[in-house]
Coordinates of C-alpha atoms and ligand atoms in Angstrom, one line a residue:
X1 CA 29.9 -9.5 81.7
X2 CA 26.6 -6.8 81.6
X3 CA 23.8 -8.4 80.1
X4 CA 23.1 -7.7 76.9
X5 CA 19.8 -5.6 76.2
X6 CA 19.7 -5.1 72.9
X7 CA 19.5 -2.2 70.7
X8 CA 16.1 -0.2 70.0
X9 CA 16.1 2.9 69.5
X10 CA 12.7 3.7 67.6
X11 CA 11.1 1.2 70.5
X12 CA 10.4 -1.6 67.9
X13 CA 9.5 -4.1 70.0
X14 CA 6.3 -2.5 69.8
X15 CA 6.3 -4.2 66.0
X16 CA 6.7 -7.6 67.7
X17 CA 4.2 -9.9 69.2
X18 CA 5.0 -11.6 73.0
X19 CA 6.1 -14.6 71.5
X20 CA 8.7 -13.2 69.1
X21 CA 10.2 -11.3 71.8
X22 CA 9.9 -14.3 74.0
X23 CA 11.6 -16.2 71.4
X24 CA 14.7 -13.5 71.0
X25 CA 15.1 -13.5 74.2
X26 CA 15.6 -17.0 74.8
X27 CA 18.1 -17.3 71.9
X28 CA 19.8 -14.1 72.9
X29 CA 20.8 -15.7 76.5
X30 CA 21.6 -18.8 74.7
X31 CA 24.3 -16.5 72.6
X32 CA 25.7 -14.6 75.9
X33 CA 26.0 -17.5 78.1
X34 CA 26.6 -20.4 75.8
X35 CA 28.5 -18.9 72.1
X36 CA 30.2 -15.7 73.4
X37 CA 32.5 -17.3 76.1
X38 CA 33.7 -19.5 73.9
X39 CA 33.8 -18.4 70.1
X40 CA 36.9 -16.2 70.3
X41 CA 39.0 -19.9 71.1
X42 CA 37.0 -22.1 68.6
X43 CA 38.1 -19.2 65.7
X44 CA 41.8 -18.7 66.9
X45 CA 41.6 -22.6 66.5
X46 CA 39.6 -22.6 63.3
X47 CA 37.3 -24.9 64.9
X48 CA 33.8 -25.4 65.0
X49 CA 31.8 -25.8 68.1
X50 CA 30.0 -29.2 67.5
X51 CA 28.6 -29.5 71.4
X52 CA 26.5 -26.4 70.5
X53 CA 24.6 -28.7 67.8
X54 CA 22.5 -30.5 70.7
X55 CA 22.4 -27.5 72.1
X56 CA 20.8 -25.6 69.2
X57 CA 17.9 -28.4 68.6
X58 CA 16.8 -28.8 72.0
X59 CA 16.2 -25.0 71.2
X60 CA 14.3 -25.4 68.3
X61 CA 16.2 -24.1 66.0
X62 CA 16.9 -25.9 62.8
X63 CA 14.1 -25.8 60.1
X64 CA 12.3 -23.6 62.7
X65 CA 9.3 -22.4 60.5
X66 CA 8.7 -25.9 59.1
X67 CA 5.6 -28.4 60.7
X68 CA 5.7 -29.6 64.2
X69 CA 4.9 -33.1 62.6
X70 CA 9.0 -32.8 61.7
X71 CA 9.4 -32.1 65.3
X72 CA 10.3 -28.5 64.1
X73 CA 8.5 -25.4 65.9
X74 CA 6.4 -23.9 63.1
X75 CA 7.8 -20.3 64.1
X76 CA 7.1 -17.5 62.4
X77 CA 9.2 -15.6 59.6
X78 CA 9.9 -12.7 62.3
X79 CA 10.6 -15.3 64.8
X80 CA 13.1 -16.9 62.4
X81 CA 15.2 -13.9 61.1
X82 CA 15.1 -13.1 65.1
X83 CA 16.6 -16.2 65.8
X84 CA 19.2 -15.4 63.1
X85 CA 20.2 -12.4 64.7
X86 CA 20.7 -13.5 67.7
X87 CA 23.2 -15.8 66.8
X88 CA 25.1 -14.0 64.5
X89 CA 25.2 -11.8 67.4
X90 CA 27.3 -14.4 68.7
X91 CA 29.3 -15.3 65.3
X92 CA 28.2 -15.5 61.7
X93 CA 29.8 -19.2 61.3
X94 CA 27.5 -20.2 64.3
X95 CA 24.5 -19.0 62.2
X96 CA 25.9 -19.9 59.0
X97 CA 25.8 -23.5 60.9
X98 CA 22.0 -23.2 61.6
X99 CA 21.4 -21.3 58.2
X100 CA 22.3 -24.2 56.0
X101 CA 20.7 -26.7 58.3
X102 CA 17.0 -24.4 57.9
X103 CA 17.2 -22.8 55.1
X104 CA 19.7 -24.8 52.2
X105 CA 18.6 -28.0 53.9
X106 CA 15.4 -28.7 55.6
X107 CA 13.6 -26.2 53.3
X108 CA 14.2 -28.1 50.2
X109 CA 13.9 -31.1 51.5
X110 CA 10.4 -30.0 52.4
X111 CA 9.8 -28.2 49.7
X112 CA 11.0 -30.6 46.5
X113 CA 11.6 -33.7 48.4
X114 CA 9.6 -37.2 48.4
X115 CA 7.0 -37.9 51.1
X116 CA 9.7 -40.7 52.0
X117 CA 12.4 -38.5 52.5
X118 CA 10.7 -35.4 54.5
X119 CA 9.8 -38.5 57.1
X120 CA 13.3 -39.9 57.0
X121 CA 15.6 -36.5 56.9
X122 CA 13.7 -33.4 58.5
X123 CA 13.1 -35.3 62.1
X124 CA 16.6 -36.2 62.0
X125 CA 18.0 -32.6 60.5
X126 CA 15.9 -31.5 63.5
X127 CA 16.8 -33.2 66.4
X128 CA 20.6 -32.0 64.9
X129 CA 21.7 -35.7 65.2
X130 CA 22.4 -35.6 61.3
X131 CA 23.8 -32.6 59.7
X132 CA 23.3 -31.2 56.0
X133 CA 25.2 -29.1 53.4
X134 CA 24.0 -27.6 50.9
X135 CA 26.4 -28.1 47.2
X136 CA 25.7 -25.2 44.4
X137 CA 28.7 -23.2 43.5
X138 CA 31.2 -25.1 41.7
X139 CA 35.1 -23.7 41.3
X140 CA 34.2 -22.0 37.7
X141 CA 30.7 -20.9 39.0
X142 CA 29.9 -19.2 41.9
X143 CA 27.8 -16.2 40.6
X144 CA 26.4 -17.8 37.9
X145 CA 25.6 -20.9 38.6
X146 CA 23.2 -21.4 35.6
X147 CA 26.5 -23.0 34.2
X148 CA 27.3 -25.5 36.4
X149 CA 29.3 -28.4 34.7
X150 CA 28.8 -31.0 37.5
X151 CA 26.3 -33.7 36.1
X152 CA 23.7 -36.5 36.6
X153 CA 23.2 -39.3 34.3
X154 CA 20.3 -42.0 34.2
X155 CA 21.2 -45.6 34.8
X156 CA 19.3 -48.7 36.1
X157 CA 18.2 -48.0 39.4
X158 CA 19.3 -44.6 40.2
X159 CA 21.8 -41.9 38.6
X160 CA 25.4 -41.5 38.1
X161 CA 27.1 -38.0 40.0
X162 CA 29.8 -36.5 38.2
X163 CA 31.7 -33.0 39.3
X164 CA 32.9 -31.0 41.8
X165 CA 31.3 -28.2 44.5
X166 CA 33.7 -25.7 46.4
X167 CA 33.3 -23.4 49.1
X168 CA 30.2 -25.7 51.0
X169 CA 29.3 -24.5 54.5
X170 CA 29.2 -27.8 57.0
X171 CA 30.4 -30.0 54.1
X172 CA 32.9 -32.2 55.8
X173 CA 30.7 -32.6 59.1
X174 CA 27.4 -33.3 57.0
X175 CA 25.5 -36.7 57.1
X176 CA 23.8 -35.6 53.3
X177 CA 24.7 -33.2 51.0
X178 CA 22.0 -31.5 48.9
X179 CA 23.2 -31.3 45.5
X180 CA 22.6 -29.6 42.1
X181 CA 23.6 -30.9 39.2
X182 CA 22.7 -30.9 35.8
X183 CA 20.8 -33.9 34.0
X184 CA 20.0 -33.2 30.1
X185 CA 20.6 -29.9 30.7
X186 CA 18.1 -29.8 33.2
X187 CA 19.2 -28.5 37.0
X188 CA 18.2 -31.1 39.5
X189 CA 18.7 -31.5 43.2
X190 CA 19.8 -35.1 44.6
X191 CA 20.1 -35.8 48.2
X192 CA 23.7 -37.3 48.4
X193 CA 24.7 -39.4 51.7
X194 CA 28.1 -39.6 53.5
X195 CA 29.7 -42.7 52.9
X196 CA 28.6 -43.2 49.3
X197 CA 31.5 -44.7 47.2
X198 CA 33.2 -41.6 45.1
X199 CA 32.3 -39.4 47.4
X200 CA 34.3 -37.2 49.3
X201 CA 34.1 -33.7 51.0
X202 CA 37.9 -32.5 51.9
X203 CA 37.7 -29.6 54.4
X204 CA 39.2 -26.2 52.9
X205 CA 42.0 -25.1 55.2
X206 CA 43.7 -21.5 55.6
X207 CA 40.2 -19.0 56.1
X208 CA 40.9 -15.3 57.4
X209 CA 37.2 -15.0 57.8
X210 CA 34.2 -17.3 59.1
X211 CA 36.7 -19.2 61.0
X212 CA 34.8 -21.3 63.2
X213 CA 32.7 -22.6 60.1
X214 CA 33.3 -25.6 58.3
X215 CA 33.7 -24.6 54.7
X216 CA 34.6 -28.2 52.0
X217 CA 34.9 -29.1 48.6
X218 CA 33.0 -32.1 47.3
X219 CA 33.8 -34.7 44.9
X220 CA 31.6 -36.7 42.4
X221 CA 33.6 -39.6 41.3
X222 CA 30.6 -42.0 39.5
X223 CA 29.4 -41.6 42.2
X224 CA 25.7 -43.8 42.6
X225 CA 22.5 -42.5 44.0
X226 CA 19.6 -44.4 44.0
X227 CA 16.6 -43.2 42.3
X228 CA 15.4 -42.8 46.0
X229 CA 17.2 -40.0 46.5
X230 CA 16.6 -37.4 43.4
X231 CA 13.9 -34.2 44.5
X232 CA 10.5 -35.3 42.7
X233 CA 9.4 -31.8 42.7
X234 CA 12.1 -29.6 41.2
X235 CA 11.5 -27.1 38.7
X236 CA 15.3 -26.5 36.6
X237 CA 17.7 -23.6 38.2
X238 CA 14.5 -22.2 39.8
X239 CA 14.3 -25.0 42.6
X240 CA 17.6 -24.1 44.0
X241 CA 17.3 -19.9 43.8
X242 CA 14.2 -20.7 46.2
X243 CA 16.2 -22.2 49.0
X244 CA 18.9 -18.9 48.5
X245 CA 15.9 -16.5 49.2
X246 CA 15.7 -18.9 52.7
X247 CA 19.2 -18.1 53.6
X248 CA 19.2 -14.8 52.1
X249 CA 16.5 -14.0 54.2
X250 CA 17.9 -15.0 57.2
X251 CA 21.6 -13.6 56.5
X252 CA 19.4 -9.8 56.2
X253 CA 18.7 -10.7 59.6
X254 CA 21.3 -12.1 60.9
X255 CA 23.6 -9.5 60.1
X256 CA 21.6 -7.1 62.2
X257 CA 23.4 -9.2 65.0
X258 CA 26.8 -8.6 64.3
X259 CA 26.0 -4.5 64.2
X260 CA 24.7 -4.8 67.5
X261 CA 27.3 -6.2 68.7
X262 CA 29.8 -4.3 67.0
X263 CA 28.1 -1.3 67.9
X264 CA 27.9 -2.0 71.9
X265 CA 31.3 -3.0 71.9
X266 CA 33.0 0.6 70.5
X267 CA 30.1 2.4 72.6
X268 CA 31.4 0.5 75.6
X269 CA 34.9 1.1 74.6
X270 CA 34.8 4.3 73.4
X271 CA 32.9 5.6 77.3
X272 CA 35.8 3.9 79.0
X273 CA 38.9 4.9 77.1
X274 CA 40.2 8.1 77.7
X275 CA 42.9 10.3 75.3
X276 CA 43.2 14.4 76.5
X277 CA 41.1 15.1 78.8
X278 CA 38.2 12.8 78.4
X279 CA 37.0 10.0 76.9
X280 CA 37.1 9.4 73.6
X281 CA 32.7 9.0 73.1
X282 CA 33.0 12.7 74.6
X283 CA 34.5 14.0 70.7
X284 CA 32.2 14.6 68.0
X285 CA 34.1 12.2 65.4
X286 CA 33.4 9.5 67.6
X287 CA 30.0 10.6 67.9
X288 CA 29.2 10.9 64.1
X289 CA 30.3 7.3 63.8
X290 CA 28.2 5.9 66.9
X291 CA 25.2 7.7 65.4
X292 CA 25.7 6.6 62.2
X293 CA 25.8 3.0 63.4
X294 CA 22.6 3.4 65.7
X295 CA 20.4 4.7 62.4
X296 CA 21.5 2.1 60.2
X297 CA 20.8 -0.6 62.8
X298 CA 17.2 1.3 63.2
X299 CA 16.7 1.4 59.3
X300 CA 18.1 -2.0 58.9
X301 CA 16.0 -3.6 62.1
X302 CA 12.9 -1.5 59.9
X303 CA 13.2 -3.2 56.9
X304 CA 13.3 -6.9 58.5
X305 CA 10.5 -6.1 60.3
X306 CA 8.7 -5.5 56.8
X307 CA 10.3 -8.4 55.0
X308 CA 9.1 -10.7 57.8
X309 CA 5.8 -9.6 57.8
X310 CA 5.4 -9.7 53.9
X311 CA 7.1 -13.2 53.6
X312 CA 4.4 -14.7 56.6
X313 CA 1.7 -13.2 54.1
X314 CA 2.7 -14.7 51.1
X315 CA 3.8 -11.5 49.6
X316 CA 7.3 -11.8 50.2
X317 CA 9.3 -11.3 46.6
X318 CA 12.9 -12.3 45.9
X319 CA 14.3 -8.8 44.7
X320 CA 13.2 -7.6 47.8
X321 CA 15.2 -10.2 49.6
X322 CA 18.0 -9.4 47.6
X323 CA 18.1 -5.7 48.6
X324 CA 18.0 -6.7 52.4
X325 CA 20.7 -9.0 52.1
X326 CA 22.6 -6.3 50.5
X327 CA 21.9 -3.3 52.1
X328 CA 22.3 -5.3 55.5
X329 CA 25.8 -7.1 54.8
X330 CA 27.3 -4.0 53.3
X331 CA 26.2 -1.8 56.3
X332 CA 27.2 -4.9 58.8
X333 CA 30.9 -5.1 57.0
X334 CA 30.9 -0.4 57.5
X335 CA 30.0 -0.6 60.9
X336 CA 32.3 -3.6 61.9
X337 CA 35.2 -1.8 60.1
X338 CA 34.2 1.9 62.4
X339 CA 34.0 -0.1 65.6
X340 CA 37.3 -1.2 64.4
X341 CA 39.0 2.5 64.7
X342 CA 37.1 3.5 67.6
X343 CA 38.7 0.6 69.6
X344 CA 42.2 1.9 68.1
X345 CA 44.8 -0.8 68.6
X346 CA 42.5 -2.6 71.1
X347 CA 40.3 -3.6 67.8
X348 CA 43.1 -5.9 66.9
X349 CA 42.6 -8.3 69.7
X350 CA 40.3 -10.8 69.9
X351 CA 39.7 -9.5 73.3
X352 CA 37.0 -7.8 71.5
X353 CA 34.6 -9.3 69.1
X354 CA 34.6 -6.8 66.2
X355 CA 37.5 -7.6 64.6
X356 CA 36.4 -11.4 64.2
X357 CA 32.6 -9.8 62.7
X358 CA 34.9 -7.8 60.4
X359 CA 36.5 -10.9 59.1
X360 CA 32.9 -13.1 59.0
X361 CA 31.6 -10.5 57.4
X362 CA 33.8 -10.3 54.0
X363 CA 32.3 -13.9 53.1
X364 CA 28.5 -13.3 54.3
X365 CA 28.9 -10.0 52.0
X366 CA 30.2 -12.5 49.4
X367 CA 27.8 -15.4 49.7
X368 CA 24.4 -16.3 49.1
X369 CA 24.7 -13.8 46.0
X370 CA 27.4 -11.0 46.0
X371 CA 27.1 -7.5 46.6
X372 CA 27.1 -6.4 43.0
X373 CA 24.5 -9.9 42.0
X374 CA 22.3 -8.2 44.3
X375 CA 22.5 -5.0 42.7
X376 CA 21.8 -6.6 39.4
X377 CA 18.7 -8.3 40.4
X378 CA 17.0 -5.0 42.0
X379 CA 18.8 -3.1 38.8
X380 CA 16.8 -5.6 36.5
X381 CA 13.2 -5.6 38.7
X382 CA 13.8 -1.9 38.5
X383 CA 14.4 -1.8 34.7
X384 CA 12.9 -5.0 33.1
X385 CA 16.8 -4.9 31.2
X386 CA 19.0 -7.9 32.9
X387 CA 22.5 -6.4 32.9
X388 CA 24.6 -10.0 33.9
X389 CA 26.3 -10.7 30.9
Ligands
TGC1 P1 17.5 -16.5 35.8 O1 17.1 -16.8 34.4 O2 17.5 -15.1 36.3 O3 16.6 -17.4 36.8 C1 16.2 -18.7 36.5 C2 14.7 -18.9 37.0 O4 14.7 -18.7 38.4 C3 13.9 -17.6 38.8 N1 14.6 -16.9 39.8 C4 14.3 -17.0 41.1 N2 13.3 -17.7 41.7 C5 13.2 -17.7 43.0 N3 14.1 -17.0 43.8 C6 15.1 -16.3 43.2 N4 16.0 -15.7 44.0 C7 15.3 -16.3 41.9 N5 16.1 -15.8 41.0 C8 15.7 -16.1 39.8 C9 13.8 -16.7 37.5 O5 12.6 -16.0 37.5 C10 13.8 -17.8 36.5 O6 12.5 -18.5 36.5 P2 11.8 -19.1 35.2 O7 10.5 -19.6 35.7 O8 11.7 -17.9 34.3 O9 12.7 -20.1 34.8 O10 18.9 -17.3 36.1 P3 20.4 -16.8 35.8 O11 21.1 -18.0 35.4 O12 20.4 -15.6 34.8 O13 20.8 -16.3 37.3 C11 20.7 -15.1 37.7 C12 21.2 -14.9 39.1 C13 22.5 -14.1 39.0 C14 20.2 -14.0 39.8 C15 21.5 -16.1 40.0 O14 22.1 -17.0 39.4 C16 22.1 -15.7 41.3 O15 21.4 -15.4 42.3 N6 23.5 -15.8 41.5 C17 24.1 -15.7 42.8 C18 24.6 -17.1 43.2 C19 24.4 -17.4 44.7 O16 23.8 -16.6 45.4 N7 24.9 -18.5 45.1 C20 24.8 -18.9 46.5 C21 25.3 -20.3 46.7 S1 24.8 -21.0 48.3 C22 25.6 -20.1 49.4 O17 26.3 -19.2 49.2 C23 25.5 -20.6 50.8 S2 26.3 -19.7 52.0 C24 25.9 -20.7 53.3 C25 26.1 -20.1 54.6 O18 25.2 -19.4 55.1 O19 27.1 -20.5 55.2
FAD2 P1 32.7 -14.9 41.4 O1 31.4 -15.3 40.9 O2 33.9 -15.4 40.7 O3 32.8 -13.3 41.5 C1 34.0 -12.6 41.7 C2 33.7 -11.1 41.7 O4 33.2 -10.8 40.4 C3 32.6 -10.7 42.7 O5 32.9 -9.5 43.2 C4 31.3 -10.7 41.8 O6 30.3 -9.8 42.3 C5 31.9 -10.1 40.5 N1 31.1 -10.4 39.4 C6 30.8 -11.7 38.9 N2 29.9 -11.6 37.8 C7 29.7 -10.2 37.7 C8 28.8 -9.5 36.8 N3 28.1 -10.1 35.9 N4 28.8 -8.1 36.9 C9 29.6 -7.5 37.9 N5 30.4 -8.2 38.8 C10 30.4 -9.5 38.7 N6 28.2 -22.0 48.0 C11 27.3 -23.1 48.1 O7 26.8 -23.5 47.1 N7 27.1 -23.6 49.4 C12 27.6 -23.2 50.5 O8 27.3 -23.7 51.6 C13 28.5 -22.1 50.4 N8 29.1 -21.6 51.6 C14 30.1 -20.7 51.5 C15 30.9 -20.4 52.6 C16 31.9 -19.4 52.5 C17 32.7 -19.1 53.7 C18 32.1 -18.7 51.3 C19 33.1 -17.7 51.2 C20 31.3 -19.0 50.2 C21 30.3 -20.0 50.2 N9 29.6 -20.4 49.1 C22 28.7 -21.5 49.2 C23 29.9 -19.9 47.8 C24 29.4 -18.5 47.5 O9 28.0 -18.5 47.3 C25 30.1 -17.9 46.3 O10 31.4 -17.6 46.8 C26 29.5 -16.6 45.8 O11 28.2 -16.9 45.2 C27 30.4 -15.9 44.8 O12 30.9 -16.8 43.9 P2 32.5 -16.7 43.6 O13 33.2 -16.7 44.9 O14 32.8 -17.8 42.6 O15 32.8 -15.3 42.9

């Protein structure tokens, strides 16, 4: 297999410093020689790779921006959304794996969590010897999770879990689920451990897309969790939008990894495979689609660039995440589709990756905040007039 060199048309590694290139780098070997070999078999199986878990820590990268004190690597936000990339380079569920480990997680853990329970979980969540999921949308709320119906009441000692979550990355793998539920009314997050009596996490069986991703439902059946284990530091619905900028962030990115490789694969394809006379990179129809693939990688890889760079100021705001994550996944899901025709028939097979990214990509377009979610959050910055109900 040729080595894979990336895509930069505008030269924008200039943009990055040594170490974030050094970083990329490291991750994007990882993907060729340790994820792409093997992904195509783990999503005909609907499997995921667990032995890449080990893998993935001794890299560094679960809850990669967060203290070295956690045994984390206190990268940088450019660093991290490159990380992100890379391995959805390799597949989407791969980085949805490391996604919700970071970002749904680590991060609240860190960021609403006890001093007890950052020393307890975030080493741990590091080292990738426990896992996490991360339980919002319920089966009657996905978008609007405001109305979630699963709930939390006080008792001696600790609360009493009620409800049900669906459609929860890592859920049947994960040592603790991070869950929101409502208490008086009041959103709060609870750190819920496998094991616990009531508790369950069924896998969800028969996915088309994001294949070698774990996806559960979870089940509150009074269930008990020890006042040890609500967030101290939440603040109502609020708390749990935060971590979705985390992940939303890092899906803007990651994204940018599936184009690429989408994008080398019908450029490849289309300078090999010949119909008339030559081949078929050599007509202009082909042409208009490559270009158009190689400027929305450039505008795309542009805009992370940015968002990086204002979230490691401080400046970083959420409606700005939201237009990455949409502009990204909708261009991610275009391009996989047009590498799709360019490889004809051959597009079919999993011979080729695009086909697989096609399929991924129909649920990162839908999670972490929908396509049209996203429009109504830029539409209401842009207006000051919410338009959601
Ligand atoms: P709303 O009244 O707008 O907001 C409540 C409070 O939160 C603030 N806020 C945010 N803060 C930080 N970051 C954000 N992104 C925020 N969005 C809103 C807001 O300012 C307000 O603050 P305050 O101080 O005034 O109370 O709430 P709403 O109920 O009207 O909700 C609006 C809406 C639609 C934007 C929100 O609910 C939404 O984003 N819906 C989409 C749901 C979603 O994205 N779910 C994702 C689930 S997790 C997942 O998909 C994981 S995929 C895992 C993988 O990678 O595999
Ligand atoms: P709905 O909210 O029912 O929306 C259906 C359609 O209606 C969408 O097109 C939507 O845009 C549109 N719509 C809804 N409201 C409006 C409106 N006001 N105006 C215009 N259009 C509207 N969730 C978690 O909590 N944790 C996870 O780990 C997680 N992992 C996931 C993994 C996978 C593979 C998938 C597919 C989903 C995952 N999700 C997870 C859930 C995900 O966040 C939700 O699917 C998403 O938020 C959308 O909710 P929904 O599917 O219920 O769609």
């Amino acid at each position: 297999m040729n080595k894979f060199s990336g895509v930069d048309y505008f030269n924008l590694d200039t943009l990055l410093t040594e170490d974030e290139i050094m970083v990329r780098d490291a991750v994007r070997d990882f993907v060729s020689g340790e994820i792409i070999p093997i992904i195509e078999e783990y999503n005909r199986e609907g499997k995921f790779p667990h032995f890449l878990i080990s893998k993935m820590a001794e890299m560094s990268l679960f809850g990669p921006t967060l203290p070295a004190k956690y045994g984390c690597a206190e990268m940088n936000n450019v660093q991290y959304g490159l990380v992100m990339q890379e391995l959805e380079r390799g597949d989407s569920g791969v980085r949805s794996f490391a996604s919700v480990q970071s970002a749904l997680v680590m991060y609240p853990i860190f960021t609403f969590g006890s001093e007890e329970q950052k020393d307890y979980w975030l080493p741990l969540l590091a080292k990738g010897e426990k896992i996490g999921c991360f339980g919002l949308t319920e089966p009657d709320y996905g978008s609007n999770p405001g109305g979630m119906v699963t709930k939390a009441e006080k008792v001696d000692g600790g609360y009493i879990l009620n409800g049900a979550k669906m459609w929860i990355t890592n859920g049947t793998i994960a040592d603790v689920a991070v869950v929101w539920a409502k208490m008086d009314g009041v959103v709060h997050g609870f750190l819920v451990e496998k094991g616990t009596k009531g508790y369950s996490a069924p896998e969800m069986k028969g996915k088309h897309s994001l294949r070698a991703s774990v996806t559960s439902e979870l089940i509150f059946e009074d269930v008990f969790i020890p006042e040890t284990n609500i967030f101290p530091n939440t603040s109502g619905l609020r708390s749990p939008l935060m971590c979705l900028n985390q992940a939303r962030y890092g899906i803007a990115w990651g994204v940018v990894g599936s184009m690429m490789a989408c994008y080398d694969s019908a450029l490849n394809y289309a300078l090999s495979r010949k119909q008339f006379s030559r081949p078929i990179a050599g007509y202009q129809m082909t042409q208009e689609k490559l270009v158009y693939f190689l400027t929305e990688i450039t505008k795309a890889q542009l805009m992370n660039v940015q968002l990086g760079r204002l979230k490691d100021s401080g400046k970083l705001r959420f409606q700005q995440v939201s237009m990455a994550k949409r502009n990204n996944c909708e261009i991610a899901l275009d391009i996989a589709r047009e590498s799709r025709e360019i490889l004809g028939a051959n597009g079919i097979l999993d011979e080729y990756p695009v086909m697989r990214h096609a399929a991924n990509l129909e649920s990162v377009k839908t999670y972490e905040g929908t396509h049209e979610m996203h429009t109504l959050i830029i539409g209401e910055d842009i207006t000051g007039l919410p338009a959601f109900d």
